[in-house]
Amino acid sequence: MESLLRNTFLFLSKNRAANRTAKKYGLRFGAKRFVAGVQISEAVTAIRELNAKGIVATLDHLGEFITTAEEAREATDYCIRTLHEIASSGANSHLSLKMTQLGLDISVELCMKHMRMILDVAKQHNNFVRIDMEDYAHNRVSIEIFEQLRKEYGETIGLVIQAYLYKSADDISALAVHRPNLRLVKGAYKESHEVAFPRKEDVDRNFKRIIEQHLLDGNYAAIATHDEAIIEHVKQFVKEKGIPKSQFEFQMLYGIRVQAQQQLADEGYTMRVYVPYGDDWYGYFMRRLAERPANVLFVLKSLFKS
């Protein structure tokens, strides 16, 4: 049943008609638990509340199904506005983005142009931009773009590596020359068994492996997980190896395991929450439902509340 639910929600996440309907009706049926709001101001308010609790953030303007250069430019403008709003509000937040929003599927050149516009503003505000990794079809080109922009913008830019891909350990080895700031995740897309581990236990094993590999290389790791076993493993590993808390952080999603987020912050770890906002929230919401049956139960309960 869990596998069926996951596949169903992943399928729905790519349904354009359902996405249009979701935009029409807004943040209903439990989506507001996982999405900070539609407007930048709502997201910044959420971040400032997190900051007051000792938790930092990364802000993501959600977007799916970009098909024209005009849409890509609009998404770019949103990213730039977001960086300006973070700076003017004094919020402690980075920016995360997906390059398909910036026109990657239209042309690499268009995407690179938009990335440079965003990174110029990030550098102006002494902020940081993370490229979110998308599905396997975009993996290689995303790494290549990151490598080029890392040479141009240095520590202003970071990348995501997904543990469920067979190639990720090799990717981390190859990227080590750039001294990269990497967010390490399990991975949330449905991929072929030819490129990704099909079993959870193998993904978990590889996740631990790439975390250890990246930390032992001496590079900064953003460890994005809600898995208590992984978190405890990291705590023990860094203690044994004498790795300082300044070399890594934990990351979780907005609205998930809120108490655990606070506990990690209270223990002195850097705790960063991924805060999504925007009216194009549907695909993101479906992927959150696909990840855990408990999320589905939360939404079903919300339907029957008065």
XYZ file of C-alpha atoms in Angstrom:
306
model
C 0.000 0.000 0.000
C 2.801 2.439 0.889
C 4.486 1.847 -2.478
C 1.165 2.354 -4.288
C 0.532 5.642 -2.478
C 4.049 6.859 -3.220
C 3.786 6.064 -6.927
C 0.331 7.640 -7.135
C 1.415 10.915 -5.570
C 4.603 11.057 -7.644
C 2.472 10.574 -10.759
C 0.081 13.307 -9.652
C 2.993 15.672 -8.948
C 3.638 15.819 -12.706
C -0.003 16.282 -13.740
C -0.390 19.716 -15.316
C -4.189 19.792 -15.129
C -4.116 19.037 -11.406
C -1.453 21.709 -10.959
C -3.695 24.307 -12.610
C -6.612 23.300 -10.380
C -4.437 23.547 -7.255
C -3.403 27.097 -8.180
C -7.067 28.012 -8.569
C -8.061 26.831 -5.098
C -4.945 27.932 -3.191
C -3.230 26.471 -0.122
C -6.013 24.182 1.064
C -6.316 20.584 2.234
C -3.218 20.618 4.429
C -0.742 22.197 2.006
C -0.162 25.178 4.287
C 1.575 22.873 6.748
C 4.400 22.394 4.236
C 4.318 25.701 2.298
C 4.955 29.000 4.112
C 2.643 31.036 1.900
C 2.090 32.415 -1.564
C 3.792 35.814 -1.154
C 7.435 36.581 -0.302
C 6.277 38.567 2.726
C 4.545 35.484 4.165
C 7.671 33.390 3.728
C 9.909 36.024 5.325
C 7.541 36.218 8.301
C 7.857 32.436 8.708
C 11.649 32.687 8.534
C 11.840 35.423 11.132
C 9.794 33.217 13.471
C 12.309 30.418 12.911
C 15.235 32.785 13.442
C 13.769 33.849 16.785
C 14.047 30.189 17.858
C 17.694 29.919 16.824
C 16.916 28.216 13.503
C 18.166 29.474 10.124
C 16.504 28.899 6.747
C 16.784 28.522 3.023
C 13.985 30.036 0.964
C 12.653 28.493 -2.238
C 10.194 30.076 -4.667
C 8.285 27.060 -5.949
C 7.741 26.470 -9.631
C 6.916 23.636 -12.018
C 6.449 23.176 -15.756
C 8.439 26.136 -17.123
C 8.145 25.984 -20.918
C 8.922 29.499 -22.205
C 11.768 31.994 -21.897
C 9.281 34.504 -20.503
C 8.291 32.144 -17.679
C 11.959 31.442 -16.946
C 12.713 35.159 -16.749
C 9.749 35.660 -14.402
C 11.097 32.904 -12.126
C 14.520 34.541 -12.223
C 13.010 37.866 -11.195
C 11.281 36.140 -8.262
C 14.616 34.722 -7.100
C 16.222 38.149 -7.312
C 13.319 39.757 -5.450
C 13.622 37.060 -2.811
C 17.313 37.820 -2.259
C 16.564 41.550 -1.950
C 13.717 40.837 0.488
C 15.928 38.601 2.644
C 18.540 41.347 2.798
C 16.124 44.191 3.547
C 14.263 42.219 6.228
C 17.389 41.061 8.029
C 16.179 37.447 7.878
C 18.837 34.751 8.232
C 18.201 32.731 5.102
C 19.866 31.398 1.995
C 18.145 30.853 -1.374
C 17.448 27.480 -2.981
C 16.359 27.115 -6.604
C 15.678 24.610 -9.352
C 17.349 25.319 -12.666
C 14.437 23.985 -14.698
C 12.579 27.048 -13.371
C 15.268 29.204 -14.946
C 14.946 27.667 -18.395
C 17.303 24.671 -18.266
C 14.956 22.628 -20.480
C 14.846 25.477 -22.989
C 18.610 25.938 -23.258
C 21.670 25.693 -21.040
C 22.735 29.139 -22.193
C 19.468 30.735 -21.038
C 19.709 28.993 -17.678
C 23.342 30.093 -17.209
C 22.387 33.676 -18.030
C 19.673 33.622 -15.374
C 21.911 31.888 -12.823
C 24.544 34.599 -13.228
C 21.926 37.329 -12.740
C 20.837 35.679 -9.474
C 24.365 35.000 -8.253
C 25.411 38.593 -8.936
C 22.691 39.745 -6.536
C 23.532 37.034 -3.990
C 27.163 38.148 -4.015
C 26.067 41.767 -3.609
C 24.193 40.803 -0.434
C 26.859 38.343 0.770
C 24.318 35.530 0.591
C 24.392 31.938 -0.661
C 22.464 30.125 -3.411
C 21.887 26.367 -3.487
C 21.101 24.531 -6.730
C 18.492 21.880 -5.921
C 19.117 18.594 -7.705
C 16.172 17.413 -9.756
C 15.535 14.091 -11.514
C 18.239 11.914 -13.038
C 17.721 13.381 -16.513
C 19.029 16.711 -15.186
C 21.782 15.340 -12.963
C 24.835 15.526 -15.207
C 24.089 18.953 -16.651
C 23.354 20.319 -13.159
C 26.769 19.196 -11.946
C 28.473 20.688 -15.003
C 26.739 24.037 -14.505
C 27.655 24.029 -10.817
C 31.321 23.359 -11.610
C 31.448 26.295 -14.012
C 29.636 28.681 -11.685
C 31.725 27.561 -8.704
C 34.817 28.738 -10.626
C 33.149 32.104 -11.254
C 31.362 32.734 -7.943
C 33.274 30.675 -5.390
C 31.525 30.056 -2.082
C 28.380 31.896 -3.181
C 27.016 28.705 -4.728
C 26.309 25.137 -3.557
C 24.771 21.950 -4.924
C 22.702 18.927 -3.838
C 23.796 15.288 -4.128
C 21.248 12.450 -3.848
C 22.174 9.258 -1.990
C 19.794 7.016 -3.929
C 21.859 7.316 -7.115
C 24.610 4.767 -7.665
C 26.926 7.470 -9.017
C 26.799 9.860 -6.059
C 29.933 8.662 -4.245
C 31.905 9.079 -7.481
C 30.368 12.518 -8.001
C 31.485 13.636 -4.541
C 35.016 12.392 -5.228
C 35.116 14.306 -8.518
C 33.662 17.475 -6.959
C 36.093 17.476 -4.022
C 38.599 19.531 -6.023
C 36.122 22.445 -5.871
C 35.845 22.298 -2.053
C 32.057 22.386 -2.441
C 29.294 23.100 0.042
C 26.945 20.189 -0.636
C 23.476 19.406 0.643
C 23.301 15.623 0.977
C 19.841 14.054 0.667
C 18.320 10.627 0.114
C 16.397 11.730 -2.987
C 12.689 12.236 -3.676
C 12.160 11.384 -7.355
C 11.052 8.068 -8.823
C 14.035 6.684 -10.747
C 14.848 3.524 -12.666
C 16.571 0.667 -10.850
C 19.283 1.056 -13.494
C 20.458 4.329 -11.928
C 19.154 4.285 -8.354
C 19.120 1.913 -5.388
C 15.669 0.280 -5.241
C 15.855 -0.710 -1.558
C 15.624 1.723 1.351
C 18.356 -0.016 3.317
C 20.787 0.428 0.429
C 19.894 4.105 0.125
C 20.437 4.570 3.863
C 23.801 2.798 3.688
C 24.930 4.973 0.775
C 23.652 8.099 2.524
C 25.894 7.404 5.513
C 28.758 6.633 3.161
C 28.593 9.909 1.234
C 28.111 11.965 4.403
C 31.246 10.450 5.911
C 33.150 10.769 2.632
C 32.326 14.455 2.224
C 33.090 15.345 5.850
C 36.398 13.451 5.814
C 37.346 15.399 2.674
C 37.143 18.453 4.939
C 34.233 20.039 3.093
C 31.011 21.591 4.389
C 28.017 19.261 4.535
C 24.360 20.208 4.816
C 22.801 16.943 5.947
C 19.141 17.059 4.943
C 17.133 14.327 6.639
C 14.283 13.658 9.039
C 15.615 10.172 9.754
C 16.521 9.941 13.441
C 18.878 7.003 12.833
C 20.870 9.015 10.279
C 21.001 12.051 12.583
C 22.295 9.959 15.482
C 24.850 8.307 13.189
C 26.162 11.718 12.135
C 26.381 12.927 15.715
C 28.431 9.880 16.710
C 30.623 10.005 13.604
C 31.633 13.661 13.979
C 32.342 13.099 17.661
C 34.610 10.141 16.916
C 36.448 11.954 14.110
C 36.717 15.306 15.884
C 34.795 17.130 13.165
C 33.624 20.538 14.440
C 29.997 21.636 14.353
C 31.078 24.517 12.118
C 31.742 22.049 9.253
C 28.186 20.795 8.896
C 24.546 21.531 9.529
C 21.301 19.623 9.681
C 18.438 20.530 7.368
C 14.760 19.653 7.465
C 11.644 20.668 5.586
C 9.250 23.343 6.784
C 6.434 21.821 8.805
C 8.035 18.414 9.378
C 9.516 17.243 12.727
C 9.312 20.727 14.211
C 10.228 19.547 17.711
C 13.292 17.720 16.414
C 14.370 20.880 14.602
C 14.197 22.844 17.819
C 16.026 20.163 19.787
C 18.950 20.145 17.346
C 19.176 23.936 17.479
C 19.087 23.833 21.283
C 21.935 21.290 21.240
C 24.108 23.795 19.414
C 23.915 22.372 15.900
C 23.201 24.634 12.961
C 19.617 23.766 12.049
C 18.402 25.050 8.685
C 14.796 24.730 7.533
C 13.902 24.591 3.850
C 11.039 27.083 3.493
C 9.060 26.925 0.220
C 6.619 29.588 -0.916
C 4.701 30.633 -4.018
C 1.472 29.848 -5.854
C 3.043 26.981 -7.828
C 3.111 24.715 -4.771
C 1.250 21.668 -6.064
C 4.145 19.500 -7.300
C 6.130 20.099 -4.123
C 3.113 19.211 -1.972
C 2.500 15.965 -3.858
C 6.125 14.906 -3.357
C 5.811 15.539 0.391
C 2.725 13.321 0.487
C 4.591 10.637 -1.445
C 7.403 10.534 1.099
C 5.485 9.481 4.199
C 2.020 7.949 4.766
C 1.784 10.054 7.943
C 1.664 13.156 5.743
C -1.331 11.718 3.891
C -3.123 11.019 7.172
C -2.516 14.613 8.252
C -4.151 15.916 5.084
C -7.118 13.538 5.363
C -7.717 14.721 8.942
C -7.628 18.346 7.799
C -10.464 17.676 5.338
C -12.850 16.817 8.158
C -11.990 19.671 10.503
C -14.681 22.313 10.852
